[in-house]
Short mmCIF file of C-alpha atoms and ligand atoms in Angstrom, two decimals:
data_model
loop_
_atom_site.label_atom_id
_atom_site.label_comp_id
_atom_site.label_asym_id
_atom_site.label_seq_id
_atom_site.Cartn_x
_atom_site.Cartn_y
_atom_site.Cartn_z
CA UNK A 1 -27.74 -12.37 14.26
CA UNK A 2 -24.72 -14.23 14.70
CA UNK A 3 -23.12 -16.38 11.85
CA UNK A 4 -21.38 -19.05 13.52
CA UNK A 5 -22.01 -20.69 16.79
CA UNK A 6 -20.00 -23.06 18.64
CA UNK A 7 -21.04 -25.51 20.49
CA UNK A 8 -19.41 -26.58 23.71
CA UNK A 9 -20.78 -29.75 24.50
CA UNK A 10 -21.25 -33.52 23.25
CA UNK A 11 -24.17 -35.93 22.69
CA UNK A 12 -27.75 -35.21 22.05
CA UNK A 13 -27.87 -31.77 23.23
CA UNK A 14 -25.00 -30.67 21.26
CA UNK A 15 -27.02 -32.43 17.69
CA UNK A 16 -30.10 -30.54 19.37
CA UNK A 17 -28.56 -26.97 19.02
CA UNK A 18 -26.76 -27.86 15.48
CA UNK A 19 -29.84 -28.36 14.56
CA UNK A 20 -31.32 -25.28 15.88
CA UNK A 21 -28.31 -23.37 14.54
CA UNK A 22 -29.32 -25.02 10.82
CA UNK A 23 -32.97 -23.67 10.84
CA UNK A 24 -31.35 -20.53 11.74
CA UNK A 25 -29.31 -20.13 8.57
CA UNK A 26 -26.01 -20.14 11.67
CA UNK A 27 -23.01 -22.43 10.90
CA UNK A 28 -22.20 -24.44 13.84
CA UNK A 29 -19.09 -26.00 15.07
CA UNK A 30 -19.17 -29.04 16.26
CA UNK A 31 -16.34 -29.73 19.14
CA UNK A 32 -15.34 -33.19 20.68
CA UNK A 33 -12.83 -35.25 22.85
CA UNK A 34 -11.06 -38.30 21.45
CA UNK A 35 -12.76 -40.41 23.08
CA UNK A 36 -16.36 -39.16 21.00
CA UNK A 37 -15.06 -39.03 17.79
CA UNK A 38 -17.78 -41.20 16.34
CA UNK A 39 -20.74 -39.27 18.10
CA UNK A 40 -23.40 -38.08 15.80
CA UNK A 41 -22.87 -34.33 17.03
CA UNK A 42 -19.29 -34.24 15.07
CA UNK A 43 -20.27 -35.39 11.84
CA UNK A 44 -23.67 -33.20 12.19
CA UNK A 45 -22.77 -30.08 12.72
CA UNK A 46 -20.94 -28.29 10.15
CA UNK A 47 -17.02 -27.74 11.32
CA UNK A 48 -15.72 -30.28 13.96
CA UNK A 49 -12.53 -29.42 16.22
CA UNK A 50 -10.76 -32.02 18.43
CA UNK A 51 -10.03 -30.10 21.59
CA UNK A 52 -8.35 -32.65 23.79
CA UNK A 53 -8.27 -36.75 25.23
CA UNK A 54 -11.15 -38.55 26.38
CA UNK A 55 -11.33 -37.11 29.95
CA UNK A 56 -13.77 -34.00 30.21
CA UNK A 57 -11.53 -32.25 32.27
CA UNK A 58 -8.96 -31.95 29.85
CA UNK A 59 -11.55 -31.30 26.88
CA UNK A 60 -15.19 -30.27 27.51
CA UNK A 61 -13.99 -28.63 30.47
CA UNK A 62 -10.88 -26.89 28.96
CA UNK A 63 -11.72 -23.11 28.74
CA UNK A 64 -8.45 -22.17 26.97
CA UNK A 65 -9.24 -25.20 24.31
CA UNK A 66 -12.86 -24.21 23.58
CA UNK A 67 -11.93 -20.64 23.23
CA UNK A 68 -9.23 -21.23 20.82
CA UNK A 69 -11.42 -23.91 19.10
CA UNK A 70 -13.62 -20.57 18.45
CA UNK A 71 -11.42 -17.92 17.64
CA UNK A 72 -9.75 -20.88 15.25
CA UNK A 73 -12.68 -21.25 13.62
CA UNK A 74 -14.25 -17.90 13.80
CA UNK A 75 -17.13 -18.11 15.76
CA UNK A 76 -19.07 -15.55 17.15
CA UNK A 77 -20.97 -17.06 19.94
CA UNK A 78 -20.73 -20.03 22.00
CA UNK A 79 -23.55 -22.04 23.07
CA UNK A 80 -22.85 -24.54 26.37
CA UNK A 81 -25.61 -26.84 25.87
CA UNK A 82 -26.40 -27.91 29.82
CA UNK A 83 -23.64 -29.77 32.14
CA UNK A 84 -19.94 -28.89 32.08
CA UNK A 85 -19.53 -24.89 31.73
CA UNK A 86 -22.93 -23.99 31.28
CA UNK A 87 -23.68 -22.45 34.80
CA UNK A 88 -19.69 -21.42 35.02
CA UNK A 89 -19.99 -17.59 35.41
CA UNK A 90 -15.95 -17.85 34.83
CA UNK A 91 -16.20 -18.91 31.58
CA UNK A 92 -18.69 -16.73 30.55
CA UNK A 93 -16.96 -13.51 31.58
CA UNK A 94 -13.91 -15.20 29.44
CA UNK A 95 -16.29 -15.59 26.49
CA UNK A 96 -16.87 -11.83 26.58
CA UNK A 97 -13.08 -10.81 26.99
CA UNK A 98 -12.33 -12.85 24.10
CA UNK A 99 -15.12 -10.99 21.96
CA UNK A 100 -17.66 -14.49 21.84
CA UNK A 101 -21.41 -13.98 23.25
CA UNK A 102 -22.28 -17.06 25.77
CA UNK A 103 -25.39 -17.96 25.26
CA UNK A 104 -26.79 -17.87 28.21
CA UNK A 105 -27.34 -15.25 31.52
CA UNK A 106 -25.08 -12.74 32.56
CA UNK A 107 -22.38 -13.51 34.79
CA UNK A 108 -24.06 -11.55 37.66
CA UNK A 109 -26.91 -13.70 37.75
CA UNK A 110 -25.60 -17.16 37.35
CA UNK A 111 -23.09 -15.96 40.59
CA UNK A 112 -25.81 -15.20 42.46
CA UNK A 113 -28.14 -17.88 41.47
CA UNK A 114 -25.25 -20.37 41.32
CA UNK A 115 -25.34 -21.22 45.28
CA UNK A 116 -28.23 -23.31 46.57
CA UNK A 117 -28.40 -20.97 49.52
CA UNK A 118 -27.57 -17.54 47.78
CA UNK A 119 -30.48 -18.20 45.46
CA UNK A 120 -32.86 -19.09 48.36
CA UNK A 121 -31.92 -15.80 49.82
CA UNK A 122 -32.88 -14.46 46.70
CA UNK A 123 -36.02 -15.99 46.42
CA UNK A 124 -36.98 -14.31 50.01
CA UNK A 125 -35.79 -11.32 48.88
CA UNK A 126 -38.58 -12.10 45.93
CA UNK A 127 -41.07 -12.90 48.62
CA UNK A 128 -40.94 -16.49 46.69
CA UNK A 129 -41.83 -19.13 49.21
CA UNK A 130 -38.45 -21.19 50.01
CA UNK A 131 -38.58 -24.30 51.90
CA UNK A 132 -37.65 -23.56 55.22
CA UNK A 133 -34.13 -23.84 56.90
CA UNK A 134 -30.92 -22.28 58.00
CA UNK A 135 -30.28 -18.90 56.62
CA UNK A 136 -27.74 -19.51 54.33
CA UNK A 137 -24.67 -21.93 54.96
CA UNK A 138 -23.64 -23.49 57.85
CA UNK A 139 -20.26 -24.08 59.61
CA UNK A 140 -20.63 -27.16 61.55
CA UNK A 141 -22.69 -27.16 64.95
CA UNK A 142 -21.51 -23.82 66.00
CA UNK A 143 -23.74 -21.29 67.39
CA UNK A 144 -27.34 -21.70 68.17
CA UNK A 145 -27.74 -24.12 65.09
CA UNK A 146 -29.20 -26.84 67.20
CA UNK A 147 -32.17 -24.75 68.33
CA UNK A 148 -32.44 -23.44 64.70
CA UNK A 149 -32.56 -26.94 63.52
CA UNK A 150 -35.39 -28.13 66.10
CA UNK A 151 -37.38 -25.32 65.25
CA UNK A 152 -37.16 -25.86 61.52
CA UNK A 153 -38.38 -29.73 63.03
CA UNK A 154 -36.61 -33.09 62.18
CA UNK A 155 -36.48 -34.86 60.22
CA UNK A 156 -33.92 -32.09 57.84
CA UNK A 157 -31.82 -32.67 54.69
CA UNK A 158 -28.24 -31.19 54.87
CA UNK A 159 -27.70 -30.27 51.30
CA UNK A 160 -24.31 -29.08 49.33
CA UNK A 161 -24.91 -25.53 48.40
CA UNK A 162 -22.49 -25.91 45.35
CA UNK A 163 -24.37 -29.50 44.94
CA UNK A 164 -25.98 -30.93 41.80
CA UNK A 165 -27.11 -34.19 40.20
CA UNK A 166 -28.95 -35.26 43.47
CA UNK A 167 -25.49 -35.80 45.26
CA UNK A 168 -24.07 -34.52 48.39
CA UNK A 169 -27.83 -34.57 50.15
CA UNK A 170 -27.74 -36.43 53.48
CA UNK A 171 -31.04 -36.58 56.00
CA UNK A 172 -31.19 -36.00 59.59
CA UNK A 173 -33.60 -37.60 62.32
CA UNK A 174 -32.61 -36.32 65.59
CA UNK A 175 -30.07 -34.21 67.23
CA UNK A 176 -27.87 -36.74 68.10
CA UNK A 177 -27.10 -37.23 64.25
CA UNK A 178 -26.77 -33.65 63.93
CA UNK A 179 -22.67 -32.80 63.91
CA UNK A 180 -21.72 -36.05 62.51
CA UNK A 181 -23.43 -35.59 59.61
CA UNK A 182 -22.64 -32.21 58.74
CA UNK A 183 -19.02 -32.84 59.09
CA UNK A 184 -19.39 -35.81 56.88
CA UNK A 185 -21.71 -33.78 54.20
CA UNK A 186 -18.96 -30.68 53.89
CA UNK A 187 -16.32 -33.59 53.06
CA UNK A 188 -17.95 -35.02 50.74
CA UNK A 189 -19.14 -31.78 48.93
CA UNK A 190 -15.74 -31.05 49.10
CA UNK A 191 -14.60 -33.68 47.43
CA UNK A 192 -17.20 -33.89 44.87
CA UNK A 193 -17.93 -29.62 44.28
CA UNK A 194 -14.40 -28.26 45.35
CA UNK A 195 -16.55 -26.21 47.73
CA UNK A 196 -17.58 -27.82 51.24
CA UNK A 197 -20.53 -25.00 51.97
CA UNK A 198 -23.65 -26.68 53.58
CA UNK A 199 -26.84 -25.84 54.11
CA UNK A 200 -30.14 -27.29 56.22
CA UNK A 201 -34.01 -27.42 55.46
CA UNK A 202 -36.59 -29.67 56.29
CA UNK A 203 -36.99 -32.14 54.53
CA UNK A 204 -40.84 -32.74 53.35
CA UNK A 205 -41.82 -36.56 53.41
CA UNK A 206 -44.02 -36.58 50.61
CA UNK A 207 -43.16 -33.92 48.36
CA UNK A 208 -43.77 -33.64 44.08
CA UNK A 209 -40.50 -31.57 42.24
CA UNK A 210 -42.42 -29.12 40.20
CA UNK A 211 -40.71 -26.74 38.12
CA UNK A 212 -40.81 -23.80 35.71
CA UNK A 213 -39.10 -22.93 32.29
CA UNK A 214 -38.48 -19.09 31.93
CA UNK A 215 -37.61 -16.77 29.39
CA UNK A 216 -36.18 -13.26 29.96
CA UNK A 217 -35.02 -11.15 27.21
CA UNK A 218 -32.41 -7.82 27.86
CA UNK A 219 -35.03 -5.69 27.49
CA UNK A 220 -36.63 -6.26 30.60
CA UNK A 221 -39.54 -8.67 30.00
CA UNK A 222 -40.09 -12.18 31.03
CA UNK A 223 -42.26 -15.02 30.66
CA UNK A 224 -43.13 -18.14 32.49
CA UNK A 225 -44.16 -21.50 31.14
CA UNK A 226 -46.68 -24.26 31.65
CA UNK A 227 -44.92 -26.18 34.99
CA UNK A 228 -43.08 -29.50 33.99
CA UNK A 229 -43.68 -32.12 36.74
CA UNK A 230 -40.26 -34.03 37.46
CA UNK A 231 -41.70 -35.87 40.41
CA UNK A 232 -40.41 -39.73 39.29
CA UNK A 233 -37.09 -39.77 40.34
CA UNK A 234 -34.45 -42.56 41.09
CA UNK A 235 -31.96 -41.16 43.85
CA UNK A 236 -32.91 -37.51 43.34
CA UNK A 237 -32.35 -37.94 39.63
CA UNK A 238 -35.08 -37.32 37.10
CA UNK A 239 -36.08 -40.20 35.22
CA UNK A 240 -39.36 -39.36 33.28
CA UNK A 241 -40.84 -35.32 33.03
CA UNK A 242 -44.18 -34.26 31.87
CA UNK A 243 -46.64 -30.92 31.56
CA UNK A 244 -48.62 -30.34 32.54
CA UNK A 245 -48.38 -31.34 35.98
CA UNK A 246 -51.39 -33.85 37.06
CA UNK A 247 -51.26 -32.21 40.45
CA UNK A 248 -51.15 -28.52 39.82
CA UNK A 249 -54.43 -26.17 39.15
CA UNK A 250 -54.50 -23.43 37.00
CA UNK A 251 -54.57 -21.00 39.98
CA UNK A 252 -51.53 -22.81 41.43
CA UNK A 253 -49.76 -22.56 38.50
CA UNK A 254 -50.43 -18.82 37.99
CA UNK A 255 -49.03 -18.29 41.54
CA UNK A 256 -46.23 -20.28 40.74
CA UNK A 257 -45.32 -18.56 37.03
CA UNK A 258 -45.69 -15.22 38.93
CA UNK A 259 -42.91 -16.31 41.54
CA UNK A 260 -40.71 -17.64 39.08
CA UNK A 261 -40.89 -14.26 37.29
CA UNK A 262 -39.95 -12.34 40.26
CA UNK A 263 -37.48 -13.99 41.03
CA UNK A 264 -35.84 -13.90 37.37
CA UNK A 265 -36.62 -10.06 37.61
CA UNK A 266 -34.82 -9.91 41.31
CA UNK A 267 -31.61 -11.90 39.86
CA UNK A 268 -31.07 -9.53 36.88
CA UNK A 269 -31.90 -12.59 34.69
CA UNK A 270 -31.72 -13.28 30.69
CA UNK A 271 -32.00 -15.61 29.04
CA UNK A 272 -33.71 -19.37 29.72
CA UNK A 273 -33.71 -20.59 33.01
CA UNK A 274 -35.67 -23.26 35.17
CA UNK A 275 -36.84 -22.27 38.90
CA UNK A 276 -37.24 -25.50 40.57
CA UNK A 277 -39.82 -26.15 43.42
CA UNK A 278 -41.01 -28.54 45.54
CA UNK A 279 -44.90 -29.13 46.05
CA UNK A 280 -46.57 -30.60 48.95
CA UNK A 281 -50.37 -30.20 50.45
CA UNK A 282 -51.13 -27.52 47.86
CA UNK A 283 -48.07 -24.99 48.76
CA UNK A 284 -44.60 -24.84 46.99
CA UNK A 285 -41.44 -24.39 48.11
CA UNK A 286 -39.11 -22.85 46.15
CA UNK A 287 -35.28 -25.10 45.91
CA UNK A 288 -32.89 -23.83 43.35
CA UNK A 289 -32.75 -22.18 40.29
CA UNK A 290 -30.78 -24.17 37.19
CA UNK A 291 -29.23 -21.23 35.20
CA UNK A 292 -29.39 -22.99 31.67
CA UNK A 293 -30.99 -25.28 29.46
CA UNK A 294 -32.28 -28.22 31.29
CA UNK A 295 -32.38 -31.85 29.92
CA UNK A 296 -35.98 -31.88 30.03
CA UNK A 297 -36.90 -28.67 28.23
CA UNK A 298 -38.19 -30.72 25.13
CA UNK A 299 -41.63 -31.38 26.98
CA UNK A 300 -42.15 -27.45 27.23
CA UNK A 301 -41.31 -27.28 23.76
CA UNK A 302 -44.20 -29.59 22.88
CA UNK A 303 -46.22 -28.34 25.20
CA UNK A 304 -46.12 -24.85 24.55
CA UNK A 305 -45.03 -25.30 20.81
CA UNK A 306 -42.12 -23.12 20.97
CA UNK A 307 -38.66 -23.51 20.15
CA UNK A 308 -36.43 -22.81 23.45
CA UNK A 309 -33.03 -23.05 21.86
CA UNK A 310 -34.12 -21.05 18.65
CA UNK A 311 -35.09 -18.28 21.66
CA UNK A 312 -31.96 -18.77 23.77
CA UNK A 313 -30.05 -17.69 20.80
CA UNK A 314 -31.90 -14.74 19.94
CA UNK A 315 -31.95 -13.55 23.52
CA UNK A 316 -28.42 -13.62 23.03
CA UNK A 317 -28.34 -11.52 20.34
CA UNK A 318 -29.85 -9.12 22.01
CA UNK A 319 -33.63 -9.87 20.62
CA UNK A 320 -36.95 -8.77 22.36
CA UNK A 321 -39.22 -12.09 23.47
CA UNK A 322 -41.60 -12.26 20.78
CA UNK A 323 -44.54 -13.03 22.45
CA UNK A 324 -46.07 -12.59 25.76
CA UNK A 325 -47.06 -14.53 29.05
CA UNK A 326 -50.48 -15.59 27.63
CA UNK A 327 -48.47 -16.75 24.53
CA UNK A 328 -46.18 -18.73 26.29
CA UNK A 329 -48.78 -20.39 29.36
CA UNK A 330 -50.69 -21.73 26.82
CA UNK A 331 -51.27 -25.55 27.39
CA UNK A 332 -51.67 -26.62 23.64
CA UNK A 333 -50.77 -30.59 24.45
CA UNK A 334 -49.93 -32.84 26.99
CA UNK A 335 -45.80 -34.43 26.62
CA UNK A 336 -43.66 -36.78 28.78
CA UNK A 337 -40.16 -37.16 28.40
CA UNK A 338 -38.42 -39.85 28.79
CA UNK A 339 -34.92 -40.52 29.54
CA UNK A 340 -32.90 -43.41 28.32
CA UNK A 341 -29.96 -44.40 29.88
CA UNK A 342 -27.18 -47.06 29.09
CA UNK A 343 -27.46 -48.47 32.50
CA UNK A 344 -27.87 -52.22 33.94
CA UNK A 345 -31.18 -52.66 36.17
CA UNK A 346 -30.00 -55.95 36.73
CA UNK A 347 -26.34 -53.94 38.65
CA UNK A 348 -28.16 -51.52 40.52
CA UNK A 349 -28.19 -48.94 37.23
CA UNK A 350 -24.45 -49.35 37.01
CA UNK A 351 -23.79 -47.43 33.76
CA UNK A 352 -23.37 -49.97 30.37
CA UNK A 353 -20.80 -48.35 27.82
CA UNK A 354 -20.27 -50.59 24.97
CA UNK A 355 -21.10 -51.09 21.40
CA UNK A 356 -24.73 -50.59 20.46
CA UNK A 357 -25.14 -53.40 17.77
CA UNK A 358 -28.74 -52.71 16.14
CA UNK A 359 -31.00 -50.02 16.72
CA UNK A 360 -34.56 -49.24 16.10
CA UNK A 361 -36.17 -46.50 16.84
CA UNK A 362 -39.94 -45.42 17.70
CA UNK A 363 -41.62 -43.36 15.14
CA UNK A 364 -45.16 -42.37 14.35
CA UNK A 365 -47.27 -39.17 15.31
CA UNK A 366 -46.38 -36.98 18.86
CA UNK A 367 -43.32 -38.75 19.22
CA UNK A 368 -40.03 -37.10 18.95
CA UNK A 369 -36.18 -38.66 19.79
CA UNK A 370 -33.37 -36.63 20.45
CA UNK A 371 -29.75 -38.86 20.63
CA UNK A 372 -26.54 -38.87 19.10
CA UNK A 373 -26.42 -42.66 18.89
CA UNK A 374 -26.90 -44.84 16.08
CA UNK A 375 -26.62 -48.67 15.51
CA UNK A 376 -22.74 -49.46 15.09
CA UNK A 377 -22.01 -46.81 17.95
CA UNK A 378 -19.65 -47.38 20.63
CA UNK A 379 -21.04 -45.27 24.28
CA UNK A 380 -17.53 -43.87 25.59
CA UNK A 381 -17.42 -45.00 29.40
CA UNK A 382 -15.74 -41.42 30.29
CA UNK A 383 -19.50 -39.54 30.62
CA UNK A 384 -22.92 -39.72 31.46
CA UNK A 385 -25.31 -42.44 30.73
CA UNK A 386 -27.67 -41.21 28.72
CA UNK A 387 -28.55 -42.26 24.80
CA UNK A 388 -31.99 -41.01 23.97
CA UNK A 389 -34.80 -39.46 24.88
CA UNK A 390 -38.08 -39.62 23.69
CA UNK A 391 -40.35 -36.50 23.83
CA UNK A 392 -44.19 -37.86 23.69
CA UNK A 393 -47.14 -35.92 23.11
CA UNK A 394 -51.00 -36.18 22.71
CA UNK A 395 -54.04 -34.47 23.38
CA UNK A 396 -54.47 -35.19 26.60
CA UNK A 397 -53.06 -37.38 29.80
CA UNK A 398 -54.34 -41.08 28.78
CA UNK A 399 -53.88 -40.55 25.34
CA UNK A 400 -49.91 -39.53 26.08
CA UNK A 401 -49.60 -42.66 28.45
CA UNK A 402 -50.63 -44.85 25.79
CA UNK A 403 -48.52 -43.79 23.48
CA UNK A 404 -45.34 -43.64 25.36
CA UNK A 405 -45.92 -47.21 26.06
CA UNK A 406 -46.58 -47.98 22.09
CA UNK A 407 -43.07 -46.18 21.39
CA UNK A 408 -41.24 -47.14 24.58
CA UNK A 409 -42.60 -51.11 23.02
CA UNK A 410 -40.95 -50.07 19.27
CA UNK A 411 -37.52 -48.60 20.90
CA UNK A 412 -35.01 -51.65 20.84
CA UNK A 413 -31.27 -51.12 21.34
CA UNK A 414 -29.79 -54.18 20.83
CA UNK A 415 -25.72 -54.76 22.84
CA UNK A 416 -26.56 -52.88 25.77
CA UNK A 417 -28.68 -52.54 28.85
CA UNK A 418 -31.02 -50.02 28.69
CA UNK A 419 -33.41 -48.17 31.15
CA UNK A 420 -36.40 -48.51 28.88
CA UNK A 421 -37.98 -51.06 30.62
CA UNK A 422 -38.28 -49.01 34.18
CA UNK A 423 -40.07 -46.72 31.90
CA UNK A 424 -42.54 -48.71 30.77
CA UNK A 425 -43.03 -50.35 33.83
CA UNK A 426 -44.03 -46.76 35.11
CA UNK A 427 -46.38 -45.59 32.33
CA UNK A 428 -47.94 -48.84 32.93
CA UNK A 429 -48.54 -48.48 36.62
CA UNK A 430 -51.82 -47.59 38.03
CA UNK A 431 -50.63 -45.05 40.71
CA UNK A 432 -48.61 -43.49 37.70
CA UNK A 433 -51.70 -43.26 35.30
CA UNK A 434 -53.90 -41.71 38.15
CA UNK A 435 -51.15 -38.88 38.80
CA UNK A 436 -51.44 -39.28 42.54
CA UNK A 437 -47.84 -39.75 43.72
CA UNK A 438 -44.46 -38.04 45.05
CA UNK A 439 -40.75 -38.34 44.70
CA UNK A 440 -40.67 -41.60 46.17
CA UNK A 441 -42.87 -43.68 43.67
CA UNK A 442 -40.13 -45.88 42.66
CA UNK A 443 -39.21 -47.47 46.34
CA UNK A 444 -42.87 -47.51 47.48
CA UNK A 445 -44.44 -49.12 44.29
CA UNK A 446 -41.17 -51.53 44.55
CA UNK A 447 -40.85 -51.11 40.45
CA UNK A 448 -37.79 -51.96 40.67
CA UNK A 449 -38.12 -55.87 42.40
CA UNK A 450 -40.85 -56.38 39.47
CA UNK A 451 -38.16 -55.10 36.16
CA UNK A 452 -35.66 -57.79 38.49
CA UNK A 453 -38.44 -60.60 37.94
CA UNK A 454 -39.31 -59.38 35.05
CA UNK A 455 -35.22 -59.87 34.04
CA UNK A 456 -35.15 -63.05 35.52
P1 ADP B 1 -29.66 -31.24 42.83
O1 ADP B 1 -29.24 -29.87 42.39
O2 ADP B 1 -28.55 -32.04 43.41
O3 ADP B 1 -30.46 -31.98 41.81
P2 ADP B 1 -32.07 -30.31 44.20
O4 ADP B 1 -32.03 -29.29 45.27
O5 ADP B 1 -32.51 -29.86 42.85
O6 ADP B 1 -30.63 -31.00 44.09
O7 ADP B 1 -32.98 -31.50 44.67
C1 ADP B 1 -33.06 -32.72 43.94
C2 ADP B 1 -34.18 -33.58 44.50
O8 ADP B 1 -33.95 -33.88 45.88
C3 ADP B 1 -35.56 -32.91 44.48
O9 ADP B 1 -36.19 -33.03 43.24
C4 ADP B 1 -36.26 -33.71 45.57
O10 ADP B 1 -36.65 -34.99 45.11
C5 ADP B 1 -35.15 -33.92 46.60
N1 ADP B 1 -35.19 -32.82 47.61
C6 ADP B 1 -34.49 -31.66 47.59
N2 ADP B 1 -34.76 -30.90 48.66
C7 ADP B 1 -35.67 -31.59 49.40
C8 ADP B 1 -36.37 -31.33 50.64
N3 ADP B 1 -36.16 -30.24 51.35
N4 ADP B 1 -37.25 -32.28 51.07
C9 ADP B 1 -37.45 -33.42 50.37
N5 ADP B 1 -36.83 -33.70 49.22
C10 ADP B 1 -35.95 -32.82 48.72
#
C-alpha cells in the first residue's frame, strides 16, 4: 500500500480524500494556489505545498509543479480528485515516468473514453445502446450529413466531443439551421476545449440523466452500482442527485449495470468510473463515460455503504475488488445529494465569492456535509462555485425528502448568496416528491420565478 499520497486538487474533494488517506494509515499532501491558502484542505491534510498564483492554469493545472510538489515531498501516488487533470491521460502517463501511481484508469482507457464520440463508438462496439446520431465527428455540412441528420429526425443537439460541464451543446430544429450552427458550435468548442470536434444526435424532449458508478480492479473483474438519478439540472448542470432512481425498475437497472460493465470491460477499464445515460419511455441511451470520481459519488456511498475513494486507492495499488456485483447492487438506503453553490438567484446564479461571515451547519442522523469552508472563510473568485454538499439519507424516498428539507432549513451561511433555497424549493415540490419528471423540471415548474418572489 502506498505511504504517501498527494493530492492534486482543492476544496471539498481534496479534504474528502485526506480524509480517506487518514483512515488508511497514508500521509497525504495537501497542495494549493495562493489564492486558497486559507482552504480547509491545506491545513487538513498532513504536508501542504504552494505550487503556484491564484490562476489554475498556472497551479492546479501545472504538471511540472505537481510533480515536483511530489517528488519534493516524497510521495508515492497522486490522487486527482475530479476536474482539472483527472481525465488528462497526459498527465497520467507523466505520473508513471516519474515513478508516482495516478490514481485512476490507465492512460489507454481515459484516451479512448475521453471523446464524447470515441466512447459512443465504444459503447456500439459493447452493443450498449447509444443515443442515436452521426457516427463519430463531423466536419461541417460536408457530405451526405444533411440526409444523415433528417434521418436521425429534428429536432438534434450538436454537442462538443471534447465538451464538459453542460457547455458547447447547441440544438437544431430544421435544416435551414443546420451549417450555421455547426460552424458556430466548432468555434466555440474551440475556444472553450482547444479542440473544435463536433458531433450530432437527437436530441430527446423529455429525457431523465441516469447514471452508473463502476468499479474495475486490474485483475479483470468489475462491478456496477445502484443507478444515481441526476435528472434536476439547471443548464445541463447537476444540481441535486439521488439513488435510487424513482423511475428505474429493478429489471431496468440490471440491464443497465450489465451495459455499464461491458463497456468498462471493452475500454480496458480500472479503476472508478461513471457511464452516464439518458432515459426516456423505458429505454436508455448511453452519452458519455466520466473517467474519474464524480462530484456526486457520495450518494452511492450511502447508498451502497461503501467507501469509493478508500477503493480507488486500493485499485491503484494493484488490489482485487473485495466484493462482488450482488455486494455492491445492494440498495441498503435511499440518499440525495445536494449541491451548494456560492451563487446569486437573484443575478441569474452569477457566482458570489466573498467572505462567509457565520456558518451553521446541519447535523443530526443520515446527514453528512462535505466542504472546505468554514465561518471566517473568504471563497477565492478564481474557481468553481461550489461550498458544500450535503449527502442525505433515510430509509426510504419520503423519509429522505423530509429530511433534506429539515437540514437544508438548519444550513445558514451568513455573507453570501447561496443556492440552498432552489433546493428546498425542489424537495418541497409536488412533481419532485412524486418522482415523475425530466431534465427540464426547473423551467417547466418555473422554480425559479417563485425563489425571485420568494427574494423579493
Ligand atoms: P457534459 O459532459 O457537458 O456534461 P453530457 O453529454 O454529459 O455533457 O450531457 C449533459 C446534459 O445535457 C445531460 O444530462 C442532459 O440533460 C443533456 N443532454 C445531453 N445529450 C442530450 C440529448 N441527446 N438529448 C437531450 N438532452 C441531452
Amino acid at each position: 500500500m502506498f505511504k504517501k499520497i498527494l493530492i492534486a486538487n482543492r476544496s471539498e474533494i481534496a479534504v474528502r480524500v485526506i480524509r480517506a488517506c487518514r483512515e488508511m494509515g497514508i500521509a497525504s499532501v495537501a497542495v494549493y494556489s495562493e489564492g486558497d491558502r486559507e482552504s480547509r484542505h491545506v491545513s487538513m491534510a498532513d504536508e501542504a505545498v504552494c505550487i503556484g498564483p491564484a490562476s489554475s492554469k498556472l497551479s492546479y493545472l501545472n504538471q511540472e509543479a505537481l510533480l515536483t510538489a511530489a517528488n519534493m515531498t516524497g510521495a508515492d501516488a497522486i490522487h486527482p480528485g475530479y476536474g482539472f487533470l483527472s481525465e488528462n491521460a497526459d498527465f497520467s502517463e507523466l505520473c508513471a515516468e516519474r515513478g508516482l501511481v495516478f490514481i485512476g484508469p490507465p492512460p489507454q482507457a481515459s484516451r479512448k473514453l475521453g471523446f464524447k464520440s470515441a466512447g459512443k463508438a465504444i459503447a456500439l462496439q459493447a452493443q450498449v445502446p447509444v443515443v442515436p446520431g452521426t457516427k463519430g465527428d463531423v466536419a461541417g455540412v460536408a457530405g451526405d450529413i444533411l440526409n444523415t441528420v433528417s434521418e436521425i429526425g429534428y429536432p438534434v443537439l450538436i454537442k462538443a466531443s471534447a465538451g464538459g460541464g453542460g457547455k458547447g451543446m447547441r440544438i437544431v430544429r430544421a435544416p435551414g439551421e443546420l451549417k450555421s450552427q455547426l460552424e458556430a458550435a466548432a468555434n466555440e468548442a474551440k475556444a472553450s476545449f482547444g479542440d473544435g470536434s463536433v458531433f450530432i444526435e437527437k436530441l430527446l424532449e423529455r429525457p431523465r440523466h441516469v447514471e452508473i458508478q463502476i468499479a474495475a480492479d486490474k485483475h479483470g473483474n468489475a462491478v456496477a452500482f445502484a443507478e444515481r438519478d441526476c435528472t434536476v439540472q439547471r443548464r445541463h448542470q447537476k444540481l441535486v442527485e439521488e439513488s435510487p432512481s424513482p423511475a428505474i425498475t429493478p429489471e431496468v437497472r440490471r440491464r443497465m449495470q450489465e451495459a455499464a460493465i461491458r463497456l468498462a470491460k471493452a475500454a480496458g477499464y480500472s479503476n472508478v468510473g461513471t457511464v452516464e445515460f439518458l432515459f426516456q419511455d423505458g429505454k436508455f441511451y448511453f452519452i458519455e463515460v466520466n473517467a474519474r470520481l464524480q462530484v456526486e459519488h457520495p450518494v452511492t456511498e450511502a447508498v451502497a455503504g461503501v467507501d469509493l475513494v478508500d477503493l480507488m486507492i486500493r485499485i491503484a495499488a494493484g488490489e482485487a475488488l473485495p466484493f462482488g456485483q450482488e455486494r455492491a447492487s445492494e440498495i441498503r438506503c435511499h440518499a440525495i445529494e445536494h449541491r451548494i453553490n456560492a451563487e446569486d438567484p437573484d443575478k441569474d446564479f452569477m457566482p458570489c465569492p466573498g467572505r462567509i461571515e457565520s456558518l451553521d451547519l446541519p447535523g443530526g442522523a443520515g446527514v453528512r456535509v462535505d466542504t472546505h469552508v468554514y465561518a471566517g472563510y473568504t471563497i477565492p473568485s478564481h474557481y468553481d462555485s461550489l461550498i458544500a454538499k450535503l449527502i442525505i439519507a433515510a430509509g426510504d424516498r419520503p423519509t429522505t425528502l423530509r429530511r433534506s428539507l429539515r437540514a437544508l432549513l438548519e444550513l445558514k451561511v451568513g455573507g453570501i448568496k447561496t443556492t440552498a433555497g432552489l433546493h428546498a424549493l425542489v424537495v418541497a415540490h409536488p412533481v419532485f416528491q412524486k418522482g415523475d419528471f425530466d431534465t427540464h423540471f426547473i423551467e417547466k415548474t418555473g422554480l425559479l420565478a417563485r425563489l425571485e418572489a420568494v427574494h423579493a
